[in-house]
PDB file of C-alpha atoms (C1' of nucleotides) in Angstrom:
ATOM      1  CA  MET A   1       0.000   0.000   0.000  1.00 33.00           C
ATOM      2  CA  ALA A   2       2.912   2.280   0.622  1.00 31.00           C
ATOM      3  CA  ASP A   3       3.891   1.875  -3.032  1.00 30.00           C
ATOM      4  CA  LYS A   4       0.849   3.752  -4.202  1.00 31.00           C
ATOM      5  CA  GLN A   5       2.495   6.942  -3.061  1.00 32.00           C
ATOM      6  CA  ASP A   6       5.454   6.511  -5.327  1.00 32.00           C
ATOM      7  CA  SER A   7       3.500   5.343  -8.312  1.00 30.00           C
ATOM      8  CA  LYS A   8       1.181   8.278  -8.688  1.00 37.00           C
ATOM      9  CA  ARG A   9       1.645  11.142  -6.336  1.00 42.00           C
ATOM     10  CA  GLY A  10       4.994  10.995  -4.619  1.00 46.00           C
ATOM     11  CA  PRO A  11       5.811  14.045  -2.536  1.00 52.00           C
ATOM     12  CA  GLU A  12       7.460  16.178  -5.164  1.00 53.00           C
ATOM     13  CA  VAL A  13       8.069  19.203  -3.075  1.00 56.00           C
ATOM     14  CA  LYS A  14       9.526  21.423  -5.708  1.00 59.00           C
ATOM     15  CA  PRO A  15       7.567  24.640  -5.672  1.00 61.00           C
ATOM     16  CA  ARG A  16       6.094  25.836  -8.870  1.00 66.00           C
ATOM     17  CA  ASN A  17       8.299  28.207 -10.829  1.00 74.00           C
ATOM     18  CA  TRP A  18      11.494  27.477  -8.909  1.00 83.00           C
ATOM     19  CA  LEU A  19      13.597  27.169 -11.979  1.00 87.00           C
ATOM     20  CA  VAL A  20      13.267  30.798 -13.005  1.00 90.00           C
ATOM     21  CA  PRO A  21      14.311  32.373  -9.691  1.00 90.00           C
ATOM     22  CA  VAL A  22      17.184  29.930  -9.265  1.00 90.00           C
ATOM     23  CA  ILE A  23      18.498  30.864 -12.689  1.00 93.00           C
ATOM     24  CA  LEU A  24      18.087  34.564 -11.983  1.00 94.00           C
ATOM     25  CA  LEU A  25      19.840  34.276  -8.646  1.00 93.00           C
ATOM     26  CA  THR A  26      22.814  32.591 -10.285  1.00 93.00           C
ATOM     27  CA  LEU A  27      22.971  35.078 -13.127  1.00 95.00           C
ATOM     28  CA  ARG A  28      22.958  37.904 -10.632  1.00 94.00           C
ATOM     29  CA  GLU A  29      26.254  36.564  -9.342  1.00 92.00           C
ATOM     30  CA  TRP A  30      27.918  35.714 -12.622  1.00 93.00           C
ATOM     31  CA  ASN A  31      26.964  35.392 -16.261  1.00 96.00           C
ATOM     32  CA  SER A  32      26.451  31.820 -17.287  1.00 95.00           C
ATOM     33  CA  TYR A  33      24.987  29.437 -19.871  1.00 95.00           C
ATOM     34  CA  GLY A  34      22.611  26.506 -19.959  1.00 94.00           C
ATOM     35  CA  TYR A  35      25.004  23.657 -19.463  1.00 92.00           C
ATOM     36  CA  GLU A  36      26.611  25.281 -16.439  1.00 92.00           C
ATOM     37  CA  LEU A  37      23.301  26.420 -14.958  1.00 91.00           C
ATOM     38  CA  MET A  38      22.109  22.858 -15.102  1.00 88.00           C
ATOM     39  CA  GLU A  39      24.777  21.750 -12.640  1.00 81.00           C
ATOM     40  CA  ARG A  40      24.153  24.792 -10.517  1.00 81.00           C
ATOM     41  CA  ALA A  41      20.448  24.008 -10.193  1.00 81.00           C
ATOM     42  CA  THR A  42      21.345  20.811  -8.360  1.00 73.00           C
ATOM     43  CA  ALA A  43      21.946  22.800  -5.183  1.00 69.00           C
ATOM     44  CA  PHE A  44      18.289  23.767  -5.127  1.00 71.00           C
ATOM     45  CA  GLY A  45      16.617  20.403  -5.260  1.00 65.00           C
ATOM     46  CA  PHE A  46      16.649  19.826  -9.016  1.00 70.00           C
ATOM     47  CA  GLU A  47      18.529  16.598  -8.682  1.00 70.00           C
ATOM     48  CA  ALA A  48      18.277  15.340 -12.234  1.00 70.00           C
ATOM     49  CA  MET A  49      17.722  18.520 -14.164  1.00 75.00           C
ATOM     50  CA  ASN A  50      16.662  17.782 -17.703  1.00 83.00           C
ATOM     51  CA  PRO A  51      18.442  19.795 -20.409  1.00 89.00           C
ATOM     52  CA  GLY A  52      15.295  20.349 -22.436  1.00 91.00           C
ATOM     53  CA  THR A  53      13.409  21.843 -19.544  1.00 90.00           C
ATOM     54  CA  LEU A  54      16.211  24.225 -18.720  1.00 93.00           C
ATOM     55  CA  TYR A  55      16.937  25.428 -22.225  1.00 94.00           C
ATOM     56  CA  ARG A  56      13.294  26.003 -22.975  1.00 93.00           C
ATOM     57  CA  THR A  57      12.904  27.945 -19.770  1.00 93.00           C
ATOM     58  CA  LEU A  58      15.880  30.131 -20.650  1.00 94.00           C
ATOM     59  CA  ARG A  59      14.411  30.935 -24.057  1.00 93.00           C
ATOM     60  CA  GLN A  60      11.100  31.791 -22.463  1.00 92.00           C
ATOM     61  CA  MET A  61      12.831  34.020 -19.935  1.00 93.00           C
ATOM     62  CA  GLU A  62      14.560  35.899 -22.714  1.00 94.00           C
ATOM     63  CA  LYS A  63      11.248  36.388 -24.496  1.00 91.00           C
ATOM     64  CA  GLU A  64       9.950  37.954 -21.301  1.00 90.00           C
ATOM     65  CA  GLY A  65      12.898  40.275 -21.045  1.00 92.00           C
ATOM     66  CA  ILE A  66      14.299  39.119 -17.717  1.00 94.00           C
ATOM     67  CA  VAL A  67      17.510  37.783 -19.287  1.00 95.00           C
ATOM     68  CA  GLU A  68      19.523  38.483 -22.429  1.00 96.00           C
ATOM     69  CA  SER A  69      21.822  36.204 -24.383  1.00 96.00           C
ATOM     70  CA  SER A  70      24.648  36.218 -26.892  1.00 95.00           C
ATOM     71  CA  TRP A  71      26.821  33.518 -28.420  1.00 95.00           C
ATOM     72  CA  GLU A  72      30.272  32.942 -27.050  1.00 94.00           C
ATOM     73  CA  THR A  73      32.752  31.115 -29.246  1.00 91.00           C
ATOM     74  CA  SER A  74      36.014  32.158 -27.630  1.00 85.00           C
ATOM     75  CA  LYS A  75      36.275  29.229 -25.234  1.00 81.00           C
ATOM     76  CA  GLY A  76      37.014  25.685 -26.440  1.00 83.00           C
ATOM     77  CA  GLY A  77      34.185  23.319 -27.228  1.00 87.00           C
ATOM     78  CA  PRO A  78      30.872  24.090 -28.910  1.00 93.00           C
ATOM     79  CA  ALA A  79      29.539  27.637 -28.810  1.00 95.00           C
ATOM     80  CA  ARG A  80      27.752  28.687 -25.644  1.00 95.00           C
ATOM     81  CA  ARG A  81      24.757  30.926 -25.382  1.00 96.00           C
ATOM     82  CA  MET A  82      25.805  33.207 -22.540  1.00 97.00           C
ATOM     83  CA  TYR A  83      23.030  34.706 -20.438  1.00 97.00           C
ATOM     84  CA  THR A  84      22.915  37.974 -18.535  1.00 97.00           C
ATOM     85  CA  ILE A  85      20.281  39.138 -16.105  1.00 97.00           C
ATOM     86  CA  THR A  86      18.435  42.360 -17.042  1.00 96.00           C
ATOM     87  CA  ASP A  87      17.116  45.100 -14.771  1.00 95.00           C
ATOM     88  CA  ALA A  88      13.654  43.654 -15.193  1.00 93.00           C
ATOM     89  CA  GLY A  89      15.120  40.320 -14.185  1.00 94.00           C
ATOM     90  CA  GLU A  90      16.528  41.719 -10.961  1.00 94.00           C
ATOM     91  CA  ALA A  91      13.198  43.358 -10.195  1.00 93.00           C
ATOM     92  CA  TYR A  92      11.468  40.067 -10.850  1.00 91.00           C
ATOM     93  CA  LEU A  93      13.842  38.269  -8.516  1.00 92.00           C
ATOM     94  CA  ASP A  94      13.119  40.750  -5.728  1.00 91.00           C
ATOM     95  CA  PHE A  95       9.419  40.352  -6.291  1.00 88.00           C
ATOM     96  CA  TRP A  96       9.737  36.605  -6.153  1.00 87.00           C
ATOM     97  CA  ALA A  97      11.736  36.664  -2.952  1.00 89.00           C
ATOM     98  CA  LYS A  98       9.001  38.665  -1.245  1.00 86.00           C
ATOM     99  CA  ALA A  99       6.355  36.219  -2.361  1.00 82.00           C
ATOM    100  CA  LEU A 100       8.539  33.406  -1.110  1.00 82.00           C
ATOM    101  CA  GLU A 101       8.484  34.820   2.384  1.00 84.00           C
ATOM    102  CA  GLN A 102       4.721  34.504   2.454  1.00 81.00           C
ATOM    103  CA  TYR A 103       5.142  30.980   1.232  1.00 80.00           C
ATOM    104  CA  GLN A 104       7.514  30.218   4.059  1.00 84.00           C
ATOM    105  CA  ARG A 105       4.924  31.413   6.549  1.00 83.00           C
ATOM    106  CA  ASN A 106       2.416  29.012   5.031  1.00 81.00           C
ATOM    107  CA  MET A 107       4.893  26.208   5.501  1.00 83.00           C
ATOM    108  CA  ASP A 108       5.319  27.190   9.135  1.00 84.00           C
ATOM    109  CA  THR A 109       1.566  27.044   9.594  1.00 84.00           C
ATOM    110  CA  PHE A 110       1.537  23.612   8.087  1.00 87.00           C
ATOM    111  CA  PHE A 111       4.293  22.321  10.338  1.00 88.00           C
ATOM    112  CA  ARG A 112       2.799  23.766  13.468  1.00 88.00           C
ATOM    113  CA  LEU A 113      -0.414  21.906  12.754  1.00 88.00           C
ATOM    114  CA  TYR A 114       1.380  18.790  11.662  1.00 91.00           C
ATOM    115  CA  THR A 115       3.495  18.537  14.773  1.00 90.00           C
ATOM    116  CA  GLY A 116       0.435  18.969  16.917  1.00 80.00           C
ATOM    117  CA  ARG A 117       0.747  22.532  18.052  1.00 68.00           C
ATOM    118  CA  PRO A 118      -2.574  23.962  16.851  1.00 61.00           C
ATOM    119  CA  LEU A 119      -3.102  27.563  15.903  1.00 56.00           C
ATOM    120  CA  ARG A 120      -5.311  28.425  18.843  1.00 53.00           C
ATOM    121  CA  SER A 121      -8.074  29.742  16.610  1.00 49.00           C
ATOM    122  CA  GLU A 122     -11.773  29.104  17.155  1.00 45.00           C
ATOM    123  CA  GLU A 123     -11.812  26.560  14.348  1.00 45.00           C
ATOM    124  CA  ASN A 124      -9.973  24.294  16.670  1.00 42.00           C
ATOM    125  CA  ASP A 125     -12.886  23.582  18.943  1.00 43.00           C
ATOM    126  CA  LYS A 126     -14.564  21.789  16.086  1.00 44.00           C
ATOM    127  CA  LYS A 127     -12.311  18.766  16.550  1.00 41.00           C
ATOM    128  CA  GLU A 128     -13.898  15.372  15.874  1.00 40.00           C
ATOM    129  CA  GLU A 129     -17.464  16.317  15.113  1.00 37.00           C
TER     130      GLU A 129
ATOM    131  CA  MET B   1       8.678  46.808 -18.445  1.00 33.00           C
ATOM    132  CA  ALA B   2       7.773  45.827 -14.951  1.00 30.00           C
ATOM    133  CA  ASP B   3       4.324  44.856 -16.211  1.00 29.00           C
ATOM    134  CA  LYS B   4       5.714  41.988 -18.208  1.00 30.00           C
ATOM    135  CA  GLN B   5       6.138  40.112 -14.983  1.00 32.00           C
ATOM    136  CA  ASP B   6       2.468  40.219 -14.168  1.00 32.00           C
ATOM    137  CA  SER B   7       1.285  39.479 -17.659  1.00 30.00           C
ATOM    138  CA  LYS B   8       3.047  36.202 -18.182  1.00 37.00           C
ATOM    139  CA  ARG B   9       4.964  34.832 -15.244  1.00 41.00           C
ATOM    140  CA  GLY B  10       3.978  36.657 -12.097  1.00 46.00           C
ATOM    141  CA  PRO B  11       5.409  35.101  -8.985  1.00 51.00           C
ATOM    142  CA  GLU B  12       2.694  32.602  -8.309  1.00 53.00           C
ATOM    143  CA  VAL B  13       4.194  31.158  -5.198  1.00 55.00           C
ATOM    144  CA  LYS B  14       1.459  28.713  -4.575  1.00 57.00           C
ATOM    145  CA  PRO B  15       3.327  25.511  -4.093  1.00 59.00           C
ATOM    146  CA  ARG B  16       2.631  22.571  -6.257  1.00 66.00           C
ATOM    147  CA  ASN B  17       1.036  19.572  -4.606  1.00 75.00           C
ATOM    148  CA  TRP B  18      -0.025  21.498  -1.507  1.00 84.00           C
ATOM    149  CA  LEU B  19      -3.666  20.722  -1.832  1.00 88.00           C
ATOM    150  CA  VAL B  20      -3.364  17.032  -0.987  1.00 91.00           C
ATOM    151  CA  PRO B  21      -1.317  17.424   2.199  1.00 91.00           C
ATOM    152  CA  VAL B  22      -3.467  20.297   3.408  1.00 91.00           C
ATOM    153  CA  ILE B  23      -6.577  18.166   2.999  1.00 94.00           C
ATOM    154  CA  LEU B  24      -4.941  15.230   4.743  1.00 95.00           C
ATOM    155  CA  LEU B  25      -3.761  17.400   7.603  1.00 93.00           C
ATOM    156  CA  THR B  26      -7.285  18.695   8.156  1.00 93.00           C
ATOM    157  CA  LEU B  27      -8.841  15.257   7.918  1.00 95.00           C
ATOM    158  CA  ARG B  28      -6.390  13.984  10.491  1.00 95.00           C
ATOM    159  CA  GLU B  29      -7.926  16.426  12.945  1.00 93.00           C
ATOM    160  CA  TRP B  30     -11.576  15.981  12.049  1.00 94.00           C
ATOM    161  CA  ASN B  31     -13.634  14.362   9.313  1.00 96.00           C
ATOM    162  CA  SER B  32     -14.854  16.865   6.787  1.00 96.00           C
ATOM    163  CA  TYR B  33     -16.294  17.404   3.304  1.00 96.00           C
ATOM    164  CA  GLY B  34     -15.469  19.399   0.199  1.00 95.00           C
ATOM    165  CA  TYR B  35     -17.345  22.571   0.904  1.00 93.00           C
ATOM    166  CA  GLU B  36     -15.839  22.911   4.369  1.00 92.00           C
ATOM    167  CA  LEU B  37     -12.349  21.940   3.253  1.00 92.00           C
ATOM    168  CA  MET B  38     -12.490  24.710   0.701  1.00 89.00           C
ATOM    169  CA  GLU B  39     -12.705  27.349   3.403  1.00 81.00           C
ATOM    170  CA  ARG B  40     -10.050  25.581   5.398  1.00 82.00           C
ATOM    171  CA  ALA B  41      -7.598  25.663   2.517  1.00 82.00           C
ATOM    172  CA  THR B  42      -7.620  29.436   2.647  1.00 73.00           C
ATOM    173  CA  ALA B  43      -5.260  29.338   5.614  1.00 68.00           C
ATOM    174  CA  PHE B  44      -2.564  27.833   3.408  1.00 71.00           C
ATOM    175  CA  GLY B  45      -2.347  30.320   0.601  1.00 66.00           C
ATOM    176  CA  PHE B  46      -5.200  29.054  -1.550  1.00 71.00           C
ATOM    177  CA  GLU B  47      -6.937  32.384  -1.462  1.00 70.00           C
ATOM    178  CA  ALA B  48      -9.613  31.750  -4.047  1.00 71.00           C
ATOM    179  CA  MET B  49      -9.932  28.017  -3.962  1.00 76.00           C
ATOM    180  CA  ASN B  50     -11.959  26.758  -6.885  1.00 84.00           C
ATOM    181  CA  PRO B  51     -14.598  24.119  -6.100  1.00 90.00           C
ATOM    182  CA  GLY B  52     -13.885  22.067  -9.177  1.00 91.00           C
ATOM    183  CA  THR B  53     -10.211  21.710  -8.366  1.00 91.00           C
ATOM    184  CA  LEU B  54     -10.911  20.613  -4.823  1.00 94.00           C
ATOM    185  CA  TYR B  55     -13.640  18.094  -5.575  1.00 95.00           C
ATOM    186  CA  ARG B  56     -11.642  16.535  -8.341  1.00 94.00           C
ATOM    187  CA  THR B  57      -8.631  16.245  -6.071  1.00 94.00           C
ATOM    188  CA  LEU B  58     -10.718  14.549  -3.377  1.00 96.00           C
ATOM    189  CA  ARG B  59     -12.007  11.985  -5.850  1.00 94.00           C
ATOM    190  CA  GLN B  60      -8.491  11.311  -7.029  1.00 93.00           C
ATOM    191  CA  MET B  61      -7.294  10.911  -3.456  1.00 94.00           C
ATOM    192  CA  GLU B  62      -9.985   8.354  -2.794  1.00 95.00           C
ATOM    193  CA  LYS B  63      -8.972   6.421  -5.893  1.00 92.00           C
ATOM    194  CA  GLU B  64      -5.448   6.330  -4.488  1.00 91.00           C
ATOM    195  CA  GLY B  65      -6.672   5.058  -1.158  1.00 93.00           C
ATOM    196  CA  ILE B  66      -5.471   7.880   1.073  1.00 94.00           C
ATOM    197  CA  VAL B  67      -9.026   8.944   1.980  1.00 96.00           C
ATOM    198  CA  GLU B  68     -12.441   7.281   2.137  1.00 97.00           C
ATOM    199  CA  SER B  69     -15.881   8.817   1.741  1.00 96.00           C
ATOM    200  CA  SER B  70     -19.523   8.202   2.510  1.00 96.00           C
ATOM    201  CA  TRP B  71     -22.679  10.256   2.077  1.00 95.00           C
ATOM    202  CA  GLU B  72     -24.061  12.083   5.033  1.00 95.00           C
ATOM    203  CA  THR B  73     -27.695  13.161   4.902  1.00 91.00           C
ATOM    204  CA  SER B  74     -28.434  13.644   8.595  1.00 86.00           C
ATOM    205  CA  LYS B  75     -27.591  17.347   8.703  1.00 82.00           C
ATOM    206  CA  GLY B  76     -29.774  19.974   7.012  1.00 84.00           C
ATOM    207  CA  GLY B  77     -29.058  21.078   3.456  1.00 88.00           C
ATOM    208  CA  PRO B  78     -27.894  18.958   0.517  1.00 94.00           C
ATOM    209  CA  ALA B  79     -26.108  15.697   1.195  1.00 95.00           C
ATOM    210  CA  ARG B  80     -22.436  15.908   2.000  1.00 96.00           C
ATOM    211  CA  ARG B  81     -19.746  13.489   0.969  1.00 96.00           C
ATOM    212  CA  MET B  82     -17.853  13.076   4.221  1.00 97.00           C
ATOM    213  CA  TYR B  83     -14.199  12.192   3.993  1.00 97.00           C
ATOM    214  CA  THR B  84     -12.022  10.227   6.377  1.00 97.00           C
ATOM    215  CA  ILE B  85      -8.259   9.813   6.265  1.00 97.00           C
ATOM    216  CA  THR B  86      -6.987   6.244   5.889  1.00 96.00           C
ATOM    217  CA  ASP B  87      -3.845   4.673   7.343  1.00 96.00           C
ATOM    218  CA  ALA B  88      -2.209   5.010   3.948  1.00 94.00           C
ATOM    219  CA  GLY B  89      -3.228   8.665   4.051  1.00 94.00           C
ATOM    220  CA  GLU B  90      -1.512   9.231   7.375  1.00 95.00           C
ATOM    221  CA  ALA B  91       1.594   7.483   6.092  1.00 93.00           C
ATOM    222  CA  TYR B  92       1.515   9.681   3.025  1.00 92.00           C
ATOM    223  CA  LEU B  93       1.220  12.801   5.161  1.00 93.00           C
ATOM    224  CA  ASP B  94       4.259  11.773   7.209  1.00 92.00           C
ATOM    225  CA  PHE B  95       6.189  11.104   4.062  1.00 88.00           C
ATOM    226  CA  TRP B  96       5.256  14.489   2.698  1.00 87.00           C
ATOM    227  CA  ALA B  97       6.285  16.279   5.853  1.00 88.00           C
ATOM    228  CA  LYS B  98       9.737  14.737   5.619  1.00 86.00           C
ATOM    229  CA  ALA B  99      10.081  15.849   2.014  1.00 82.00           C
ATOM    230  CA  LEU B 100       8.999  19.290   3.054  1.00 82.00           C
ATOM    231  CA  GLU B 101      11.903  19.574   5.446  1.00 83.00           C
ATOM    232  CA  GLN B 102      14.304  19.064   2.568  1.00 80.00           C
ATOM    233  CA  TYR B 103      12.418  21.711   0.698  1.00 79.00           C
ATOM    234  CA  GLN B 104      12.771  24.121   3.579  1.00 83.00           C
ATOM    235  CA  ARG B 105      16.521  23.635   3.453  1.00 83.00           C
ATOM    236  CA  ASN B 106      16.462  24.472  -0.247  1.00 81.00           C
ATOM    237  CA  MET B 107      14.599  27.665   0.504  1.00 84.00           C
ATOM    238  CA  ASP B 108      17.135  28.549   3.146  1.00 85.00           C
ATOM    239  CA  THR B 109      19.882  28.082   0.601  1.00 84.00           C
ATOM    240  CA  PHE B 110      18.055  30.341  -1.774  1.00 86.00           C
ATOM    241  CA  PHE B 111      17.552  33.074   0.797  1.00 89.00           C
ATOM    242  CA  ARG B 112      21.117  32.940   2.041  1.00 88.00           C
ATOM    243  CA  LEU B 113      22.330  33.539  -1.479  1.00 88.00           C
ATOM    244  CA  TYR B 114      19.688  36.108  -2.201  1.00 91.00           C
ATOM    245  CA  THR B 115      20.435  38.197   0.835  1.00 90.00           C
ATOM    246  CA  GLY B 116      24.099  38.147  -0.028  1.00 80.00           C
ATOM    247  CA  ARG B 117      25.452  35.671   2.441  1.00 68.00           C
ATOM    248  CA  PRO B 118      27.118  33.157   0.125  1.00 62.00           C
ATOM    249  CA  LEU B 119      27.515  29.502   0.961  1.00 56.00           C
ATOM    250  CA  ARG B 120      31.273  29.577   1.366  1.00 53.00           C
ATOM    251  CA  SER B 121      31.774  26.758  -1.113  1.00 49.00           C
ATOM    252  CA  GLU B 122      34.435  26.726  -3.785  1.00 44.00           C
ATOM    253  CA  GLU B 123      31.872  27.592  -6.454  1.00 44.00           C
ATOM    254  CA  ASN B 124      31.828  31.017  -5.025  1.00 42.00           C
ATOM    255  CA  ASP B 125      35.245  32.052  -6.221  1.00 42.00           C
ATOM    256  CA  LYS B 126      33.929  31.899  -9.750  1.00 43.00           C
ATOM    257  CA  LYS B 127      32.151  35.206  -9.309  1.00 40.00           C
ATOM    258  CA  GLU B 128      31.998  37.471 -12.386  1.00 40.00           C
ATOM    259  CA  GLU B 129      34.010  35.478 -14.852  1.00 37.00           C
TER     260      GLU B 129
ATOM    261  C1'  DC C   1     -46.565  26.504  -4.476  1.00 69.53           C
ATOM    262  C1'  DC C   2     -43.298  28.852  -7.068  1.00 69.53           C
ATOM    263  C1'  DA C   3     -39.033  31.519  -7.448  1.00 69.53           C
ATOM    264  C1'  DT C   4     -34.737  32.049  -5.908  1.00 69.53           C
ATOM    265  C1'  DC C   5     -30.976  31.776  -2.713  1.00 69.53           C
ATOM    266  C1'  DT C   6     -27.551  28.955  -0.214  1.00 69.53           C
ATOM    267  C1'  DT C   7     -25.235  24.870   0.287  1.00 69.53           C
ATOM    268  C1'  DA C   8     -22.974  21.233  -1.948  1.00 69.53           C
ATOM    269  C1'  DT C   9     -21.014  18.448  -5.569  1.00 69.53           C
ATOM    270  C1'  DG C  10     -19.496  17.905  -9.847  1.00 69.53           C
ATOM    271  C1'  DT C  11     -17.618  18.161 -15.560  1.00 69.53           C
ATOM    272  C1'  DG C  12     -15.232  20.103 -19.510  1.00 69.53           C
ATOM    273  C1'  DC C  13     -11.698  22.585 -21.306  1.00 69.53           C
ATOM    274  C1'  DA C  14      -7.431  25.308 -21.274  1.00 69.53           C
ATOM    275  C1'  DT C  15      -2.948  26.546 -19.488  1.00 69.53           C
ATOM    276  C1'  DT C  16       1.314  26.179 -17.286  1.00 69.53           C
ATOM    277  C1'  DC C  17       5.172  23.745 -15.688  1.00 69.53           C
ATOM    278  C1'  DT C  18       7.911  20.021 -16.009  1.00 69.53           C
ATOM    279  C1'  DA C  19       9.510  15.277 -17.396  1.00 69.53           C
ATOM    280  C1'  DC C  20      11.100  12.136 -20.821  1.00 69.53           C
ATOM    281  C1'  DA C  21      12.835  10.881 -25.135  1.00 69.53           C
ATOM    282  C1'  DC C  22      15.131  12.137 -28.887  1.00 69.53           C
ATOM    283  C1'  DA C  23      17.782  15.238 -32.392  1.00 69.53           C
ATOM    284  C1'  DT C  24      21.693  18.211 -33.750  1.00 69.53           C
ATOM    285  C1'  DA C  25      26.287  19.747 -33.934  1.00 69.53           C
ATOM    286  C1'  DG C  26      31.057  21.516 -32.861  1.00 69.53           C
ATOM    287  C1'  DA C  27      35.431  20.083 -30.560  1.00 69.53           C
ATOM    288  C1'  DT C  28      38.586  16.724 -29.090  1.00 69.53           C
ATOM    289  C1'  DA C  29      40.866  12.467 -28.496  1.00 69.53           C
ATOM    290  C1'  DA C  30      41.741   7.464 -29.908  1.00 69.53           C
TER     291       DA C  30
ATOM    292  C1'  DT D   1      36.896   8.418 -38.716  1.00 69.53           C
ATOM    293  C1'  DT D   2      34.722   6.927 -35.109  1.00 69.53           C
ATOM    294  C1'  DA D   3      33.646   7.847 -30.553  1.00 69.53           C
ATOM    295  C1'  DT D   4      33.029  10.969 -26.777  1.00 69.53           C
ATOM    296  C1'  DC D   5      32.276  15.146 -24.428  1.00 69.53           C
ATOM    297  C1'  DT D   6      30.261  19.539 -24.436  1.00 69.53           C
ATOM    298  C1'  DA D   7      26.366  22.210 -25.589  1.00 69.53           C
ATOM    299  C1'  DT D   8      21.874  23.448 -27.345  1.00 69.53           C
ATOM    300  C1'  DG D   9      17.749  22.363 -28.733  1.00 69.53           C
ATOM    301  C1'  DT D  10      12.484  20.012 -30.279  1.00 69.53           C
ATOM    302  C1'  DG D  11       8.321  17.068 -29.797  1.00 69.53           C
ATOM    303  C1'  DT D  12       5.268  15.106 -27.023  1.00 69.53           C
ATOM    304  C1'  DA D  13       3.008  13.871 -22.954  1.00 69.53           C
ATOM    305  C1'  DG D  14       1.283  14.274 -18.232  1.00 69.53           C
ATOM    306  C1'  DA D  15       0.160  16.309 -13.812  1.00 69.53           C
ATOM    307  C1'  DA D  16      -1.662  20.202 -11.173  1.00 69.53           C
ATOM    308  C1'  DT D  17      -4.447  23.832 -11.260  1.00 69.53           C
ATOM    309  C1'  DG D  18      -7.638  27.614 -12.964  1.00 69.53           C
ATOM    310  C1'  DC D  19     -11.865  29.084 -15.089  1.00 69.53           C
ATOM    311  C1'  DA D  20     -16.395  28.548 -16.649  1.00 69.53           C
ATOM    312  C1'  DC D  21     -20.273  26.184 -16.337  1.00 69.53           C
ATOM    313  C1'  DA D  22     -23.819  22.367 -14.838  1.00 69.53           C
ATOM    314  C1'  DT D  23     -26.644  19.975 -11.412  1.00 69.53           C
ATOM    315  C1'  DA D  24     -29.377  19.390  -7.486  1.00 69.53           C
ATOM    316  C1'  DA D  25     -31.256  19.256  -2.609  1.00 69.53           C
ATOM    317  C1'  DG D  26     -33.069  22.328   1.055  1.00 69.53           C
ATOM    318  C1'  DA D  27     -34.123  26.641   3.012  1.00 69.53           C
ATOM    319  C1'  DT D  28     -36.475  31.120   2.545  1.00 69.53           C
ATOM    320  C1'  DG D  29     -39.868  34.472   1.205  1.00 69.53           C
ATOM    321  C1'  DG D  30     -43.741  36.059  -1.258  1.00 69.53           C
TER     322       DG D  30
END
DNA sequence: CCATCTTATGTGCATTCTACACATAGATAA
DNA sequence: TTATCTATGTGTAGAATGCACATAAGATGG
């Protein structure tokens, strides 16, 4: 019975839209490109980052104006599409970070209830109707 | 330019897969039904919970064996489909909570970098290549 | 007793994000 | 020249969720 979890609805606790802010955060520190960003994303819970997902996301981000790109051929190996964060991108990152704080509070709420320390609101008296 | 964020990819920091654990957490405290659970979900960042989404999720959860339901007609008003958490459901909730801890660590990582306190790993010397 | 409001449950369709599989191609090394 | 590594992509599918709409039982008011 415990298998059912894994088969259909395993706890994938990656928040929606993580990829974008993680990319932006990295690009704020140094310019980079898809292949490198893929490794970088590992630190944020994207264990087996798929190339396709990442590259498509980067293209989309450029369309939205939060990053810019240009080809780099100077280094050895195949050409790299180097990405830079834009002003709009930095603004977006700030916006996202604020929203994330709210999200963290929701997680706290969840844990407080989960660990058995209720919220001391009137809803609580309803227990076991 | 700042509008572009809202138009396409506004920071929707509603986590993915929250709905299921929030329902399970509530059902662990008291048996409930869709209409009531909808209001309950508000406390976890589902501001305008849509009925359709919730009811469909509940049905799916029953199919997976993490909740059970039966009609209740005793109370006034239309019949309610009352839901109960199963043992598998409680196990799933525990599993989810563990995964959530990992997620919290990822968020910490993100915030540490965002607020400018780097992780003191060797990657950091790469800055501005 | 008829309309309509509230409670309550549901379906259909679209979108967004992501996963998975596969394709392309330059550089390098055997 | 074949294989391998680096690097970038496309095509397709699926899951989670949103939005709009449908259904129906009971309560309420005229």
